[in-house]
């Protein structure tokens, strides 16, 4: 196994690379930080994904995490520190590279198999859900917790959240609800469910596939996969209630509808209400609009939108919400304030996210859900 450090670059072993037969196995290697994506790690992943797509000897990529997390998101602490030490553009540079990586994965011409054996949050979803195969396990915990942090579900998530059944994507994106492996499989975020104890055998079988044919890869994963029933208390079992509430036009109306349903004291509804009341009001309004727009946008358009919103947040223009909790109530946020986050940034030298041209017979531009 070769580490990034051993490759002679500055990756410091944050991405481990194993060349095994027809496969390349990339392991996120920051276990103490739950494999949170650092700038170094993103740079390293961009390099490896690009090189392996061009290498005819490589037929597929396997992505996994070391320790108890696949990837718990982007390293927000690193971003905040870089801003405090310098300029908001330091943070913008982080997201510029992260979103280009997300786009590369979403349009990748070779199968990517992500082994989601542990925590998958935020940026971790960005490097996996856009890929062809997402294998959940009995240890998987998925969430998009950004609204509780004064942020919003970025990494192009408005593209895949908006394509989940009904309005389940709004529920997941606004409340930060945690999903287990069975729920990921049921809603389409995962393509397969494989018990954690069988992943080593699955990985070995995948390395023997001498083809980039996704049907061949799928057939191998199918041999190890199981159909797992949802728990009776799973919110996905009440998609009718979720659709009734989260189809409303505003966050205020969604919250009101949930509170009316909460008279039945259903645990997941009460949890959703509490999550929305604790979350950043501005983040909720930005997130709802972003997911709604995502229904009619391409993955490239979603990522370009995300970059704009991130830059506005980093500049603390309309609010200091990334750093402080304001405005503190939903009714204090008007449409004009939300509109500002979706507009171009008025700053000399700023430019919209530039995504590489991706074309060719193997490049996939459609949804992989």
Tab-separated table of C-alpha atoms in Angstrom:
chain	number	residue	atom	x	y	z
A	1	UNK	CA	0.000	0.000	0.000
A	2	UNK	CA	1.323	3.413	-0.950
A	3	UNK	CA	0.409	6.470	1.068
A	4	UNK	CA	0.222	10.008	-0.269
A	5	UNK	CA	3.353	10.791	1.722
A	6	UNK	CA	5.223	7.955	0.093
A	7	UNK	CA	4.175	9.258	-3.317
A	8	UNK	CA	6.415	12.259	-2.758
A	9	UNK	CA	3.732	14.955	-2.374
A	10	UNK	CA	2.285	16.912	0.538
A	11	UNK	CA	-0.623	14.593	1.308
A	12	UNK	CA	0.983	13.398	4.562
A	13	UNK	CA	-0.685	10.008	4.284
A	14	UNK	CA	-4.231	11.398	4.442
A	15	UNK	CA	-5.245	9.248	1.461
A	16	UNK	CA	-3.850	5.718	1.281
A	17	UNK	CA	-3.691	4.078	-2.135
A	18	UNK	CA	-3.611	0.367	-2.831
A	19	UNK	CA	-3.140	-1.003	-6.326
A	20	UNK	CA	-4.818	-4.387	-6.458
A	21	UNK	CA	-5.360	-6.175	-9.766
A	22	UNK	CA	-7.875	-4.129	-11.763
A	23	UNK	CA	-8.926	-1.904	-8.874
A	24	UNK	CA	-7.523	1.063	-7.006
A	25	UNK	CA	-8.518	1.256	-3.358
A	26	UNK	CA	-8.484	4.760	-1.861
A	27	UNK	CA	-8.718	4.926	1.928
A	28	UNK	CA	-9.468	8.187	3.747
A	29	UNK	CA	-6.917	8.198	6.539
A	30	UNK	CA	-7.722	10.737	9.247
A	31	UNK	CA	-9.453	8.415	11.722
A	32	UNK	CA	-8.998	10.701	14.736
A	33	UNK	CA	-10.842	13.442	12.815
A	34	UNK	CA	-13.443	10.900	11.576
A	35	UNK	CA	-11.841	11.286	8.136
A	36	UNK	CA	-13.053	14.881	7.798
A	37	UNK	CA	-11.978	16.245	4.423
A	38	UNK	CA	-9.002	18.555	4.675
A	39	UNK	CA	-7.686	20.694	1.827
A	40	UNK	CA	-4.792	18.240	1.493
A	41	UNK	CA	-7.150	15.283	1.268
A	42	UNK	CA	-9.324	16.941	-1.387
A	43	UNK	CA	-6.257	17.797	-3.470
A	44	UNK	CA	-5.024	14.225	-3.177
A	45	UNK	CA	-8.382	12.736	-4.160
A	46	UNK	CA	-8.603	15.019	-7.199
A	47	UNK	CA	-5.186	13.823	-8.304
A	48	UNK	CA	-5.985	10.132	-7.868
A	49	UNK	CA	-9.438	10.242	-9.461
A	50	UNK	CA	-8.035	12.073	-12.486
A	51	UNK	CA	-5.031	9.770	-12.920
A	52	UNK	CA	-7.059	6.563	-12.505
A	53	UNK	CA	-9.693	7.617	-15.000
A	54	UNK	CA	-6.964	8.026	-17.612
A	55	UNK	CA	-5.180	4.743	-16.745
A	56	UNK	CA	-6.500	1.908	-18.963
A	57	UNK	CA	-5.256	-0.701	-16.466
A	58	UNK	CA	-7.664	0.607	-13.805
A	59	UNK	CA	-11.225	-0.668	-14.204
A	60	UNK	CA	-12.850	0.578	-10.998
A	61	UNK	CA	-12.247	2.593	-7.836
A	62	UNK	CA	-13.096	1.575	-4.284
A	63	UNK	CA	-13.393	4.376	-1.730
A	64	UNK	CA	-13.537	3.724	2.012
A	65	UNK	CA	-12.584	5.255	5.348
A	66	UNK	CA	-10.222	4.096	8.080
A	67	UNK	CA	-11.720	3.667	11.538
A	68	UNK	CA	-15.332	4.127	12.583
A	69	UNK	CA	-16.200	6.751	9.965
A	70	UNK	CA	-16.330	6.762	6.207
A	71	UNK	CA	-16.139	10.555	6.260
A	72	UNK	CA	-17.820	12.921	8.717
A	73	UNK	CA	-17.769	15.915	6.344
A	74	UNK	CA	-15.521	18.765	5.373
A	75	UNK	CA	-13.048	20.010	7.961
A	76	UNK	CA	-15.010	23.111	9.008
A	77	UNK	CA	-12.477	23.919	11.722
A	78	UNK	CA	-9.725	24.079	9.114
A	79	UNK	CA	-11.825	26.395	6.941
A	80	UNK	CA	-12.655	28.699	9.860
A	81	UNK	CA	-9.012	28.799	10.933
A	82	UNK	CA	-7.849	29.672	7.415
A	83	UNK	CA	-10.326	32.577	7.333
A	84	UNK	CA	-9.310	33.867	10.749
A	85	UNK	CA	-5.649	33.665	9.784
A	86	UNK	CA	-6.090	35.318	6.412
A	87	UNK	CA	-8.981	36.178	4.107
A	88	UNK	CA	-12.414	34.775	3.249
A	89	UNK	CA	-10.995	33.647	-0.107
A	90	UNK	CA	-8.979	30.999	1.748
A	91	UNK	CA	-12.251	29.321	2.611
A	92	UNK	CA	-13.588	29.864	-0.906
A	93	UNK	CA	-10.555	28.060	-2.315
A	94	UNK	CA	-11.384	25.019	-0.154
A	95	UNK	CA	-14.927	24.827	-1.526
A	96	UNK	CA	-13.779	25.520	-5.102
A	97	UNK	CA	-11.636	22.382	-5.032
A	98	UNK	CA	-14.142	20.300	-3.077
A	99	UNK	CA	-16.940	21.036	-5.536
A	100	UNK	CA	-14.723	20.294	-8.521
A	101	UNK	CA	-13.997	16.920	-6.916
A	102	UNK	CA	-17.741	16.343	-6.422
A	103	UNK	CA	-18.326	17.110	-10.112
A	104	UNK	CA	-15.554	14.779	-11.225
A	105	UNK	CA	-17.096	11.967	-9.167
A	106	UNK	CA	-20.606	12.705	-10.462
A	107	UNK	CA	-19.421	12.489	-14.073
A	108	UNK	CA	-16.834	9.741	-13.634
A	109	UNK	CA	-16.518	7.306	-16.532
A	110	UNK	CA	-15.465	4.331	-14.397
A	111	UNK	CA	-17.434	2.654	-11.602
A	112	UNK	CA	-16.796	3.957	-8.102
A	113	UNK	CA	-17.795	1.731	-5.197
A	114	UNK	CA	-18.041	3.597	-1.890
A	115	UNK	CA	-18.048	1.406	1.222
A	116	UNK	CA	-20.058	3.455	3.723
A	117	UNK	CA	-19.114	1.481	6.824
A	118	UNK	CA	-19.640	4.103	9.511
A	119	UNK	CA	-20.402	7.825	9.703
A	120	UNK	CA	-21.293	9.564	6.415
A	121	UNK	CA	-22.046	13.255	6.752
A	122	UNK	CA	-21.821	16.436	4.677
A	123	UNK	CA	-18.675	16.314	2.556
A	124	UNK	CA	-18.578	12.538	3.025
A	125	UNK	CA	-21.809	12.366	1.038
A	126	UNK	CA	-20.200	14.544	-1.625
A	127	UNK	CA	-17.443	12.031	-2.337
A	128	UNK	CA	-19.792	9.025	-2.317
A	129	UNK	CA	-23.450	9.678	-3.163
A	130	UNK	CA	-22.546	11.172	-6.551
A	131	UNK	CA	-20.693	7.939	-7.396
A	132	UNK	CA	-22.135	4.891	-9.132
A	133	UNK	CA	-22.347	2.425	-6.220
A	134	UNK	CA	-22.950	3.254	-2.550
A	135	UNK	CA	-22.776	0.282	-0.189
A	136	UNK	CA	-24.378	0.853	3.213
A	137	UNK	CA	-23.838	-1.477	6.180
A	138	UNK	CA	-25.183	-2.159	9.653
A	139	UNK	CA	-22.697	0.455	10.936
A	140	UNK	CA	-23.751	3.261	8.572
A	141	UNK	CA	-25.003	6.556	9.991
A	142	UNK	CA	-25.915	9.160	7.359
A	143	UNK	CA	-26.864	12.798	7.938
A	144	UNK	CA	-26.695	16.270	6.423
A	145	UNK	CA	-26.410	18.278	9.686
A	146	UNK	CA	-25.481	21.655	8.187
A	147	UNK	CA	-28.543	23.690	9.231
A	148	UNK	CA	-27.633	23.056	12.885
A	149	UNK	CA	-24.212	24.563	12.183
A	150	UNK	CA	-25.357	27.769	10.501
A	151	UNK	CA	-24.514	26.323	7.083
A	152	UNK	CA	-26.555	24.545	4.392
A	153	UNK	CA	-26.375	21.148	2.653
A	154	UNK	CA	-23.813	21.897	-0.053
A	155	UNK	CA	-21.567	19.503	-2.099
A	156	UNK	CA	-24.301	19.381	-4.765
A	157	UNK	CA	-26.678	17.689	-2.334
A	158	UNK	CA	-29.633	19.691	-3.646
A	159	UNK	CA	-29.225	17.520	-6.766
A	160	UNK	CA	-29.659	14.175	-5.001
A	161	UNK	CA	-31.867	15.290	-2.090
A	162	UNK	CA	-34.415	16.718	-4.513
A	163	UNK	CA	-34.536	13.383	-6.346
A	164	UNK	CA	-35.391	11.252	-3.320
A	165	UNK	CA	-38.965	9.929	-3.093
A	166	UNK	CA	-41.564	12.633	-2.476
A	167	UNK	CA	-40.283	15.337	-0.160
A	168	UNK	CA	-38.002	13.068	1.840
A	169	UNK	CA	-35.020	15.144	0.681
A	170	UNK	CA	-36.442	18.264	2.298
A	171	UNK	CA	-36.940	16.303	5.511
A	172	UNK	CA	-33.355	15.004	5.514
A	173	UNK	CA	-31.792	18.316	4.437
A	174	UNK	CA	-33.678	20.620	6.801
A	175	UNK	CA	-33.789	18.525	9.972
A	176	UNK	CA	-30.395	16.823	9.725
A	177	UNK	CA	-32.149	13.544	10.575
A	178	UNK	CA	-29.873	10.535	10.879
A	179	UNK	CA	-30.514	7.561	8.605
A	180	UNK	CA	-29.264	4.023	9.055
A	181	UNK	CA	-28.147	1.708	6.267
A	182	UNK	CA	-31.597	0.214	5.693
A	183	UNK	CA	-33.130	3.683	5.352
A	184	UNK	CA	-30.398	4.766	2.933
A	185	UNK	CA	-31.172	1.746	0.783
A	186	UNK	CA	-34.935	2.283	0.948
A	187	UNK	CA	-34.791	5.921	-0.151
A	188	UNK	CA	-32.126	5.420	-2.828
A	189	UNK	CA	-29.124	7.090	-1.214
A	190	UNK	CA	-27.472	3.656	-1.106
A	191	UNK	CA	-27.526	1.177	-3.975
A	192	UNK	CA	-26.795	-1.872	-1.793
A	193	UNK	CA	-26.778	-3.063	1.799
A	194	UNK	CA	-23.941	-5.425	2.754
A	195	UNK	CA	-23.252	-6.541	6.355
A	196	UNK	CA	-20.064	-4.964	7.661
A	197	UNK	CA	-18.492	-8.365	8.240
A	198	UNK	CA	-18.704	-9.203	4.533
A	199	UNK	CA	-16.985	-6.084	3.195
A	200	UNK	CA	-13.496	-7.616	3.108
A	201	UNK	CA	-14.731	-10.489	0.932
A	202	UNK	CA	-16.689	-8.068	-1.269
A	203	UNK	CA	-13.634	-5.871	-1.719
A	204	UNK	CA	-11.533	-8.884	-2.751
A	205	UNK	CA	-14.126	-9.939	-5.330
A	206	UNK	CA	-14.359	-6.421	-6.757
A	207	UNK	CA	-10.616	-6.302	-7.435
A	208	UNK	CA	-10.971	-9.326	-9.735
A	209	UNK	CA	-13.399	-7.630	-12.136
A	210	UNK	CA	-11.493	-7.001	-15.334
A	211	UNK	CA	-14.124	-4.652	-16.711
A	212	UNK	CA	-15.592	-1.214	-16.121
A	213	UNK	CA	-19.027	-2.512	-17.027
A	214	UNK	CA	-21.345	-1.272	-14.222
A	215	UNK	CA	-23.580	-4.323	-14.670
A	216	UNK	CA	-20.623	-6.615	-13.956
A	217	UNK	CA	-19.755	-4.615	-10.848
A	218	UNK	CA	-23.369	-4.602	-9.706
A	219	UNK	CA	-23.634	-8.372	-10.152
A	220	UNK	CA	-20.674	-8.909	-7.811
A	221	UNK	CA	-22.058	-6.571	-5.129
A	222	UNK	CA	-25.451	-8.274	-5.456
A	223	UNK	CA	-23.899	-11.573	-4.334
A	224	UNK	CA	-23.023	-10.032	-0.956
A	225	UNK	CA	-26.009	-7.744	-0.491
A	226	UNK	CA	-29.144	-8.186	1.596
A	227	UNK	CA	-32.584	-6.622	1.705
A	228	UNK	CA	-33.064	-5.307	5.214
A	229	UNK	CA	-36.505	-4.352	6.541
A	230	UNK	CA	-36.986	-0.876	7.954
A	231	UNK	CA	-37.577	-0.455	11.648
A	232	UNK	CA	-41.219	0.167	12.451
A	233	UNK	CA	-40.321	3.610	13.855
A	234	UNK	CA	-38.490	4.728	10.689
A	235	UNK	CA	-39.705	8.078	9.349
A	236	UNK	CA	-39.495	6.665	5.834
A	237	UNK	CA	-42.496	4.488	6.694
A	238	UNK	CA	-44.512	7.709	7.035
A	239	UNK	CA	-43.648	9.278	3.721
A	240	UNK	CA	-47.288	10.360	3.469
A	241	UNK	CA	-46.894	12.614	6.514
A	242	UNK	CA	-43.484	13.837	5.349
A	243	UNK	CA	-44.925	14.756	1.953
A	244	UNK	CA	-47.894	16.511	3.568
A	245	UNK	CA	-45.648	18.659	5.764
A	246	UNK	CA	-42.455	19.183	3.769
A	247	UNK	CA	-44.247	20.008	0.515
A	248	UNK	CA	-45.269	23.380	1.999
A	249	UNK	CA	-43.896	26.527	0.390
A	250	UNK	CA	-42.042	27.968	3.369
A	251	UNK	CA	-40.142	26.830	6.437
A	252	UNK	CA	-42.761	28.498	8.638
A	253	UNK	CA	-45.539	26.474	6.975
A	254	UNK	CA	-43.524	23.251	7.236
A	255	UNK	CA	-42.951	23.814	10.946
A	256	UNK	CA	-46.612	24.628	11.523
A	257	UNK	CA	-47.741	21.490	9.675
A	258	UNK	CA	-45.357	19.333	11.703
A	259	UNK	CA	-46.584	20.826	14.966
A	260	UNK	CA	-50.144	19.936	14.002
A	261	UNK	CA	-49.064	16.351	13.318
A	262	UNK	CA	-47.077	16.236	16.562
A	263	UNK	CA	-50.245	15.993	18.645
A	264	UNK	CA	-49.967	12.245	18.060
A	265	UNK	CA	-46.604	12.351	19.912
A	266	UNK	CA	-44.865	10.459	17.128
A	267	UNK	CA	-41.181	10.370	18.062
A	268	UNK	CA	-39.719	11.256	14.661
A	269	UNK	CA	-42.112	14.211	14.233
A	270	UNK	CA	-41.250	15.599	17.662
A	271	UNK	CA	-37.548	15.217	16.830
A	272	UNK	CA	-38.057	17.008	13.491
A	273	UNK	CA	-39.837	19.923	15.194
A	274	UNK	CA	-37.060	20.260	17.767
A	275	UNK	CA	-34.374	20.124	15.097
A	276	UNK	CA	-36.016	22.869	13.046
A	277	UNK	CA	-36.446	25.096	16.115
A	278	UNK	CA	-32.787	24.687	17.086
A	279	UNK	CA	-31.407	25.148	13.566
A	280	UNK	CA	-30.227	28.401	12.030
A	281	UNK	CA	-33.319	30.184	10.624
A	282	UNK	CA	-31.369	31.610	7.700
A	283	UNK	CA	-29.800	28.226	6.943
A	284	UNK	CA	-33.262	26.641	6.843
A	285	UNK	CA	-34.581	29.165	4.332
A	286	UNK	CA	-31.500	28.910	2.118
A	287	UNK	CA	-31.612	25.105	2.272
A	288	UNK	CA	-35.289	24.824	1.371
A	289	UNK	CA	-34.890	27.098	-1.632
A	290	UNK	CA	-31.734	25.280	-2.744
A	291	UNK	CA	-33.371	21.839	-2.642
A	292	UNK	CA	-36.457	23.111	-4.473
A	293	UNK	CA	-34.296	24.664	-7.207
A	294	UNK	CA	-32.248	21.474	-7.390
A	295	UNK	CA	-35.197	19.564	-8.832
A	296	UNK	CA	-34.759	21.410	-12.117
A	297	UNK	CA	-30.972	21.815	-12.104
A	298	UNK	CA	-28.079	19.714	-13.344
A	299	UNK	CA	-25.348	18.609	-10.964
A	300	UNK	CA	-23.099	21.333	-12.397
A	301	UNK	CA	-25.724	24.014	-11.776
A	302	UNK	CA	-26.247	22.769	-8.211
A	303	UNK	CA	-22.527	22.961	-7.448
A	304	UNK	CA	-22.207	26.425	-9.013
A	305	UNK	CA	-25.113	27.575	-6.836
A	306	UNK	CA	-23.484	26.022	-3.754
A	307	UNK	CA	-20.247	27.872	-4.418
A	308	UNK	CA	-22.059	31.204	-4.601
A	309	UNK	CA	-23.870	30.567	-1.325
A	310	UNK	CA	-20.642	29.464	0.387
A	311	UNK	CA	-18.843	32.622	-0.720
A	312	UNK	CA	-21.633	34.848	0.601
A	313	UNK	CA	-21.541	33.014	3.945
A	314	UNK	CA	-17.765	33.335	4.156
A	315	UNK	CA	-17.994	37.095	3.444
A	316	UNK	CA	-20.539	37.554	6.292
A	317	UNK	CA	-22.544	39.890	4.065
A	318	UNK	CA	-26.183	39.609	5.078
A	319	UNK	CA	-25.497	37.703	8.280
A	320	UNK	CA	-22.705	36.399	10.480
A	321	UNK	CA	-24.589	33.130	10.831
A	322	UNK	CA	-21.572	30.936	10.081
A	323	UNK	CA	-19.923	32.522	13.089
A	324	UNK	CA	-22.871	33.876	15.113
A	325	UNK	CA	-26.574	32.971	15.273
A	326	UNK	CA	-28.365	35.823	13.525
A	327	UNK	CA	-31.069	36.603	12.489
A	328	UNK	CA	-32.470	34.604	15.360
A	329	UNK	CA	-36.043	34.068	14.111
A	330	UNK	CA	-37.586	32.922	10.846
A	331	UNK	CA	-39.877	35.953	10.590
A	332	UNK	CA	-36.856	38.288	10.585
A	333	UNK	CA	-35.616	36.841	7.286
A	334	UNK	CA	-37.249	38.169	4.128
A	335	UNK	CA	-36.952	36.922	0.543
A	336	UNK	CA	-34.473	39.667	-0.363
A	337	UNK	CA	-32.018	38.432	2.253
A	338	UNK	CA	-32.259	34.872	0.912
A	339	UNK	CA	-32.002	36.093	-2.707
A	340	UNK	CA	-28.656	37.667	-1.944
A	341	UNK	CA	-27.077	34.305	-1.181
A	342	UNK	CA	-28.021	32.970	-4.629
A	343	UNK	CA	-26.594	35.938	-6.544
A	344	UNK	CA	-23.104	36.485	-7.888
A	345	UNK	CA	-20.588	37.862	-5.401
A	346	UNK	CA	-19.807	41.557	-5.813
A	347	UNK	CA	-16.074	41.394	-5.274
A	348	UNK	CA	-13.275	42.285	-7.651
A	349	UNK	CA	-11.613	39.164	-8.982
A	350	UNK	CA	-14.421	36.842	-7.868
A	351	UNK	CA	-15.744	34.391	-10.444
A	352	UNK	CA	-18.337	31.646	-10.585
A	353	UNK	CA	-17.212	28.084	-10.041
A	354	UNK	CA	-15.553	26.794	-13.191
A	355	UNK	CA	-16.156	23.102	-13.797
A	356	UNK	CA	-14.070	21.039	-16.236
A	357	UNK	CA	-15.590	19.994	-19.542
A	358	UNK	CA	-16.640	16.376	-19.194
A	359	UNK	CA	-17.526	14.462	-22.320
A	360	UNK	CA	-17.034	11.068	-23.902
A	361	UNK	CA	-18.885	7.761	-24.145
A	362	UNK	CA	-18.247	6.781	-20.528
A	363	UNK	CA	-19.120	10.076	-18.857
A	364	UNK	CA	-22.442	9.955	-16.999
A	365	UNK	CA	-24.310	13.231	-16.584
A	366	UNK	CA	-27.611	11.888	-15.248
A	367	UNK	CA	-28.750	11.086	-11.742
A	368	UNK	CA	-27.216	7.937	-10.236
A	369	UNK	CA	-29.952	7.441	-7.643
